[in-house]
PDB file of C-alpha atoms in Angstrom:
ATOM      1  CA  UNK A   1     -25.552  -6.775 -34.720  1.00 62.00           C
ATOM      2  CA  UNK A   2     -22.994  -4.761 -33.222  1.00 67.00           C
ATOM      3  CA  UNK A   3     -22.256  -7.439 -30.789  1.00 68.00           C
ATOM      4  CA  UNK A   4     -21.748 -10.461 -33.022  1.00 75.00           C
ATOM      5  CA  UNK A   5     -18.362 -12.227 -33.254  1.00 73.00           C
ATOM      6  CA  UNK A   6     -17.270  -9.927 -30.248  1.00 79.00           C
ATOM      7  CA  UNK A   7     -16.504 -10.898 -26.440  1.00 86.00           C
ATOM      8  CA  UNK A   8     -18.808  -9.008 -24.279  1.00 89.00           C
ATOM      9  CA  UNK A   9     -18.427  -9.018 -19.970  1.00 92.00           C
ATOM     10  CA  UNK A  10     -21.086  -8.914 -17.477  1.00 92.00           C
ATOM     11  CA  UNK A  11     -22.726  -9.911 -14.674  1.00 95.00           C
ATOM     12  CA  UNK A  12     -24.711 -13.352 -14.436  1.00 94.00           C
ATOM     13  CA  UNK A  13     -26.847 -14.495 -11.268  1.00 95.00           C
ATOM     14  CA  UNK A  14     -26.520 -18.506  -9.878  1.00 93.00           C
ATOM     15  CA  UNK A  15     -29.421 -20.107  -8.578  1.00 94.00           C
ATOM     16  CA  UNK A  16     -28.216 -19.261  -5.071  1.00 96.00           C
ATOM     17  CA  UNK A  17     -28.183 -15.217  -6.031  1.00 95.00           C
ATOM     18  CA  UNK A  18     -24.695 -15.069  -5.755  1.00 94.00           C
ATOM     19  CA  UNK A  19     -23.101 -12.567  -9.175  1.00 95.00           C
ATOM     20  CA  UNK A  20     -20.197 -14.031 -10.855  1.00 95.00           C
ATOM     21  CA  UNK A  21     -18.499 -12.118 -14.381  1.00 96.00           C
ATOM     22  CA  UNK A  22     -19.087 -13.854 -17.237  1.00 96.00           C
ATOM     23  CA  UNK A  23     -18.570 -13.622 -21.030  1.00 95.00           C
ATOM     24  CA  UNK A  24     -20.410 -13.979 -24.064  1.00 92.00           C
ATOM     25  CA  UNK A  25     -19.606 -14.314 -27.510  1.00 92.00           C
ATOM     26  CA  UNK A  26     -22.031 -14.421 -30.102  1.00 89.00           C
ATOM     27  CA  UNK A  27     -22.522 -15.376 -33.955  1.00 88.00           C
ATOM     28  CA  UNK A  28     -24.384 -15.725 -36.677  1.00 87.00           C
ATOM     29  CA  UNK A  29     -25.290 -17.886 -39.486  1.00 86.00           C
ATOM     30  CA  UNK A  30     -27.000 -18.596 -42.207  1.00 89.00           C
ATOM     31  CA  UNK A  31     -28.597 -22.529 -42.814  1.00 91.00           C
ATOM     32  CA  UNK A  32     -30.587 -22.621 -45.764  1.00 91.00           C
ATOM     33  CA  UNK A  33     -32.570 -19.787 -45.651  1.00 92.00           C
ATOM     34  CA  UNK A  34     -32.867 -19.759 -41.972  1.00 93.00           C
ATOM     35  CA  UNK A  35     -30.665 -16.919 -40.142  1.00 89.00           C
ATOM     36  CA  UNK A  36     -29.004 -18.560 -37.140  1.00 89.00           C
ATOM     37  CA  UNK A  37     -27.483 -17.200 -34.280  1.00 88.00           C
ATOM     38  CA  UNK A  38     -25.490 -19.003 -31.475  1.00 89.00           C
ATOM     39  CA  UNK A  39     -24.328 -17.801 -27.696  1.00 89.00           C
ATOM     40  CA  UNK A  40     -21.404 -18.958 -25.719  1.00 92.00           C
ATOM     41  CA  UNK A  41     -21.577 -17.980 -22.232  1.00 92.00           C
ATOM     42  CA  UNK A  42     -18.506 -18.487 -20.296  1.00 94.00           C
ATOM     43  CA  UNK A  43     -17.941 -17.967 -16.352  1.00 95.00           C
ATOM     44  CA  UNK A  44     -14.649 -16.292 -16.434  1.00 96.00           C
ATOM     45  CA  UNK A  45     -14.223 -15.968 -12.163  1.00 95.00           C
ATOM     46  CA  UNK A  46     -10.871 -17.829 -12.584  1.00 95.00           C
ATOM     47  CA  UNK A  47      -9.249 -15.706 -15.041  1.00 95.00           C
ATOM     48  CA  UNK A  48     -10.707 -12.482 -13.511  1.00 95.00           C
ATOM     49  CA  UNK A  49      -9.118 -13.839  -9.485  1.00 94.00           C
ATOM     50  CA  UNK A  50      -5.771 -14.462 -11.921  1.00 96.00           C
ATOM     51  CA  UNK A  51      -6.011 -11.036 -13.925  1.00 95.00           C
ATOM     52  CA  UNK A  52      -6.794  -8.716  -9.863  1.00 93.00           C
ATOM     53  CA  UNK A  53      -3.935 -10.946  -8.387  1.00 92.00           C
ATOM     54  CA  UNK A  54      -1.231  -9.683 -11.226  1.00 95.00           C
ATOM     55  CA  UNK A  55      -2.738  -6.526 -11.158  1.00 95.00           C
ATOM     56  CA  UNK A  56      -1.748  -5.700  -7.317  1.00 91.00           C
ATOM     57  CA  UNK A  57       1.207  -8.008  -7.945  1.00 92.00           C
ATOM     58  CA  UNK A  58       2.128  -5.250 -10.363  1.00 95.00           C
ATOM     59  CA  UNK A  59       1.179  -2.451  -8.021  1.00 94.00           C
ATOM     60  CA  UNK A  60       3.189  -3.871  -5.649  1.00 92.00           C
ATOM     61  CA  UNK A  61       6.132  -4.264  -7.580  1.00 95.00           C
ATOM     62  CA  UNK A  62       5.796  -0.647  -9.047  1.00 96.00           C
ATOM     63  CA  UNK A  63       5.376   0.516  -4.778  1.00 95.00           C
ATOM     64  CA  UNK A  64       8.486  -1.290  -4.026  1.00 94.00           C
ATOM     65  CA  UNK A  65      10.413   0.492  -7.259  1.00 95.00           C
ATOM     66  CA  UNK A  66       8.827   3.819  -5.915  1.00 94.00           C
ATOM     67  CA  UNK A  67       9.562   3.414  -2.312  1.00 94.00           C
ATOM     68  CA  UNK A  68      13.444   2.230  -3.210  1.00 93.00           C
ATOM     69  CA  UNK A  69      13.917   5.225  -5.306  1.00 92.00           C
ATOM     70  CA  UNK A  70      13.254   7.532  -2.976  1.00 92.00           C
ATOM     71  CA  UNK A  71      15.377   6.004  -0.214  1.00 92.00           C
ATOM     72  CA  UNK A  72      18.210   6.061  -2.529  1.00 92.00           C
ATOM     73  CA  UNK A  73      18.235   9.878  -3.027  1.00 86.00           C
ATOM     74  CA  UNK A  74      16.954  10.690   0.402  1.00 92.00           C
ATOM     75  CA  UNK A  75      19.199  12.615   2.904  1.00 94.00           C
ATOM     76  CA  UNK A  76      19.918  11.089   6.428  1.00 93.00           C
ATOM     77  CA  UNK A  77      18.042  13.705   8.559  1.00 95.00           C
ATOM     78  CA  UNK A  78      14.802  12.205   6.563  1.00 95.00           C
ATOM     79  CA  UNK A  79      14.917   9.021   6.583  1.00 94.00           C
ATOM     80  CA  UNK A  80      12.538   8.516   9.345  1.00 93.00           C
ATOM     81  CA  UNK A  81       9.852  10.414   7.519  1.00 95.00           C
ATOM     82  CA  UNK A  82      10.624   8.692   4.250  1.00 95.00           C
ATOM     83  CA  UNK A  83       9.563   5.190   6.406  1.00 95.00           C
ATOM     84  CA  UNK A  84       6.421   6.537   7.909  1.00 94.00           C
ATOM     85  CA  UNK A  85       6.046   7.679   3.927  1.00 95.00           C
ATOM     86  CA  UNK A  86       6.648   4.324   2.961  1.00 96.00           C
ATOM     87  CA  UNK A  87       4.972   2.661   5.730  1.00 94.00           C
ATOM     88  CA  UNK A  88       1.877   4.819   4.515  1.00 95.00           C
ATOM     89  CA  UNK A  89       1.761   3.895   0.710  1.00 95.00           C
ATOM     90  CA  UNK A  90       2.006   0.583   1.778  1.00 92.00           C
ATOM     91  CA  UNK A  91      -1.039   0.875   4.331  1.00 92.00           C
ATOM     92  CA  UNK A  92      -3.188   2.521   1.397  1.00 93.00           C
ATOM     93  CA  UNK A  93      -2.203   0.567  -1.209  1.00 92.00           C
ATOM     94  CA  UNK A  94      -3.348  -3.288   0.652  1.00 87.00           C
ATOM     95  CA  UNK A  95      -5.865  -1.990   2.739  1.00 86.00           C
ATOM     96  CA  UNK A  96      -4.026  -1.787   6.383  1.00 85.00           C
ATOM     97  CA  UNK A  97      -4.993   0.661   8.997  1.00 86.00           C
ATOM     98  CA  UNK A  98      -1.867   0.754  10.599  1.00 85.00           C
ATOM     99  CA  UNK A  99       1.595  -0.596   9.773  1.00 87.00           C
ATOM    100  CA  UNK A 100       4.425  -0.262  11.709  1.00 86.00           C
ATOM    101  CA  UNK A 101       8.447  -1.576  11.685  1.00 88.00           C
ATOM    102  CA  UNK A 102       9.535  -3.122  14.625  1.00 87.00           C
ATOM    103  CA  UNK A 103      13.143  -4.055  15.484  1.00 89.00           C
ATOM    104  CA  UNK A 104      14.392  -7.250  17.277  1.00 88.00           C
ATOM    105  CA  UNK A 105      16.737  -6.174  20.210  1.00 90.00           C
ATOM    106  CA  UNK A 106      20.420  -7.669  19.914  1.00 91.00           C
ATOM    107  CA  UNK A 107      19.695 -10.887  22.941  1.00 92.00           C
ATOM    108  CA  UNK A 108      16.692 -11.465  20.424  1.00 88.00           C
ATOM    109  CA  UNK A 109      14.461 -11.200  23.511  1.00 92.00           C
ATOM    110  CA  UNK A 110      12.588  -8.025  22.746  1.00 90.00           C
ATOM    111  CA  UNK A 111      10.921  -5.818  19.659  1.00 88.00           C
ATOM    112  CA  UNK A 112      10.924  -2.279  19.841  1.00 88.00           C
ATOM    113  CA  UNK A 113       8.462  -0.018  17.624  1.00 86.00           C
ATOM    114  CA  UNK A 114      10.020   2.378  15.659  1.00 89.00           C
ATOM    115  CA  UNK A 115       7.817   3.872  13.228  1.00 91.00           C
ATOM    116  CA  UNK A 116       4.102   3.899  12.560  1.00 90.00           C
ATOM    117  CA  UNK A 117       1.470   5.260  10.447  1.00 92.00           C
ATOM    118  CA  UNK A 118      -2.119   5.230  10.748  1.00 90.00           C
ATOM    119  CA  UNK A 119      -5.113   5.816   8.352  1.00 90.00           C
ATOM    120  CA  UNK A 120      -7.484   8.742   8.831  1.00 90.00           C
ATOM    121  CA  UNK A 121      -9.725   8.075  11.931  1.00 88.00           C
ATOM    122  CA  UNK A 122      -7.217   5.679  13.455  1.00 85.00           C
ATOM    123  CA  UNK A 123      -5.061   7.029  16.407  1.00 79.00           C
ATOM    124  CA  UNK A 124      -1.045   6.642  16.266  1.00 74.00           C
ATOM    125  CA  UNK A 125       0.092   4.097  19.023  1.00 70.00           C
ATOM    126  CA  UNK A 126       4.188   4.414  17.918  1.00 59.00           C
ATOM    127  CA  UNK A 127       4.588   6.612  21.184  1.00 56.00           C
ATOM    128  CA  UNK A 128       2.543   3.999  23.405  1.00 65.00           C
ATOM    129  CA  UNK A 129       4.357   1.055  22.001  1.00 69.00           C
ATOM    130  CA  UNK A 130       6.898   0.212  24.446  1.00 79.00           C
ATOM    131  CA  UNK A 131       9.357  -2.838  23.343  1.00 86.00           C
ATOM    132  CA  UNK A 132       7.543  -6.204  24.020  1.00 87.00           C
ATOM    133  CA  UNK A 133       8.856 -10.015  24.666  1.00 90.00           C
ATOM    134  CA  UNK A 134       9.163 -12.050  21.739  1.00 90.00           C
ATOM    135  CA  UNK A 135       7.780 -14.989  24.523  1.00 91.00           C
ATOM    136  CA  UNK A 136       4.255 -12.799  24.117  1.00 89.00           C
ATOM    137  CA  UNK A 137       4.066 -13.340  20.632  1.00 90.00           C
ATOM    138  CA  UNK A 138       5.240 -16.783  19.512  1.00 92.00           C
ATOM    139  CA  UNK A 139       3.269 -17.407  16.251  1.00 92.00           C
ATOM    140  CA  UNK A 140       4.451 -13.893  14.978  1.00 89.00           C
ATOM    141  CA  UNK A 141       8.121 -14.628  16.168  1.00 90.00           C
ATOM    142  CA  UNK A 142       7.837 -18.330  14.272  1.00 91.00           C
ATOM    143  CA  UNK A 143       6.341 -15.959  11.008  1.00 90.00           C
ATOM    144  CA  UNK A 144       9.359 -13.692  11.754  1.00 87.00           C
ATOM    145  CA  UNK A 145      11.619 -16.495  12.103  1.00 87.00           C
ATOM    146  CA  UNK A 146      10.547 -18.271   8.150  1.00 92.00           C
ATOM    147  CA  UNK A 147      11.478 -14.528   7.189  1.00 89.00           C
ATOM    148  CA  UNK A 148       7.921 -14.073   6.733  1.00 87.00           C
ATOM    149  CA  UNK A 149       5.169 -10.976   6.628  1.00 80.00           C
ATOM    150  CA  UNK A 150       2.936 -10.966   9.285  1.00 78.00           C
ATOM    151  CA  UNK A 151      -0.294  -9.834   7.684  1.00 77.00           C
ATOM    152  CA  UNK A 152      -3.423  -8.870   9.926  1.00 78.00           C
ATOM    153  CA  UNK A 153      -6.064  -7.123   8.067  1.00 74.00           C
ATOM    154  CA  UNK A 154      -8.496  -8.415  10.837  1.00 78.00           C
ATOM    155  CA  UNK A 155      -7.343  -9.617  14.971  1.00 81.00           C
ATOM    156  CA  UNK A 156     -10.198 -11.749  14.793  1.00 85.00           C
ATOM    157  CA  UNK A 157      -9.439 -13.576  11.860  1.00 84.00           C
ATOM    158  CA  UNK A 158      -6.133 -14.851  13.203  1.00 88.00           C
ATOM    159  CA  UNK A 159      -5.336 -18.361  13.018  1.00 88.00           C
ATOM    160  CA  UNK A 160      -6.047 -20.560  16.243  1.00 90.00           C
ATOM    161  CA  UNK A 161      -2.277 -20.951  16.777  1.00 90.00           C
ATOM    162  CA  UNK A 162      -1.799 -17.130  17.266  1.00 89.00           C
ATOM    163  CA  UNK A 163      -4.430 -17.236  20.346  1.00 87.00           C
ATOM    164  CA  UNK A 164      -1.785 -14.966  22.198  1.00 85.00           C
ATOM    165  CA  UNK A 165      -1.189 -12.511  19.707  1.00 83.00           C
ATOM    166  CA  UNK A 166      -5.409 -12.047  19.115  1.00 80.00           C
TER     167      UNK A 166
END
């Protein structure tokens, strides 16, 4: 009884195993003298990929509010540790081992590392990194280019156009 005319969530099983969330409302009614009682079972996968992509849309947005703030009150002589700072919320919050900035030399010919953070268990390469070509890293440079985030949670996963960069 508790349950009727209410939306409850779980899990449901397909045929193939896989679990997907779905909802179910349920009510009751009376026919007669016969007590009925109905069950609509909804998959709700779509609204639940919609409702975790505004969620870290919104974390994102609250990052980038947190992250600016900070820079605006933050004394020259620190700014380099406010961007490893930044560079590490930014690592935790989508997953990334190890972000770093780059900077593309004057003749365009060249990136140069600047700062770097790493996750726990990961080792810092910032003091390895020595500047690169851009020619050794054309599907980057063409991301760069479309002012564009090069995002690579995995080297493997790369498309086939950035055979270079993997």
């Amino acid at each position: 009884p508790h349950i009727m005319g209410s939306r409850v969530e779980l899990e449901g099983i397909r045929k193939d195993g896989s679990v997907f969330p779905l909802e179910i409302r349920m009510a009751e009614t009376t026919v007669g003298d016969r007590l009925l009682f109905t069950a609509a079972v909804r998959d709700v996968t779509d609204r639940k990929t919609v409702e975790a992509a505004l969620d870290q849309r919104n974390r994102i947005e609250d990052l980038i509010s947190t992250i600016s703030t900070k820079f605006i009150n933050l004394p020259s002589n620190e700014i380099d540790e406010g961007i490893v700072d930044a560079l590490r919320a930014i690592g935790e919050l989508t997953g990334v081992d190890r972000p770093w900035v780059a900077l593309l030399s004057e003749d365009n010919l060249a990136l140069q590392f600047t700062h770097e953070w790493s996750a726990e268990g990961i080792a810092l390469t910032h003091s390895d990194l020595h500047p690169i070509s851009v020619d050794t890293i054309p599907w980057a440079m063409e991301q760069f280019k479309r002012m564009e985030t090069v995002y690579i949670p995995r080297v493997k996963d790369l498309p086939p156009e950035a055979k270079v960069e993997r």
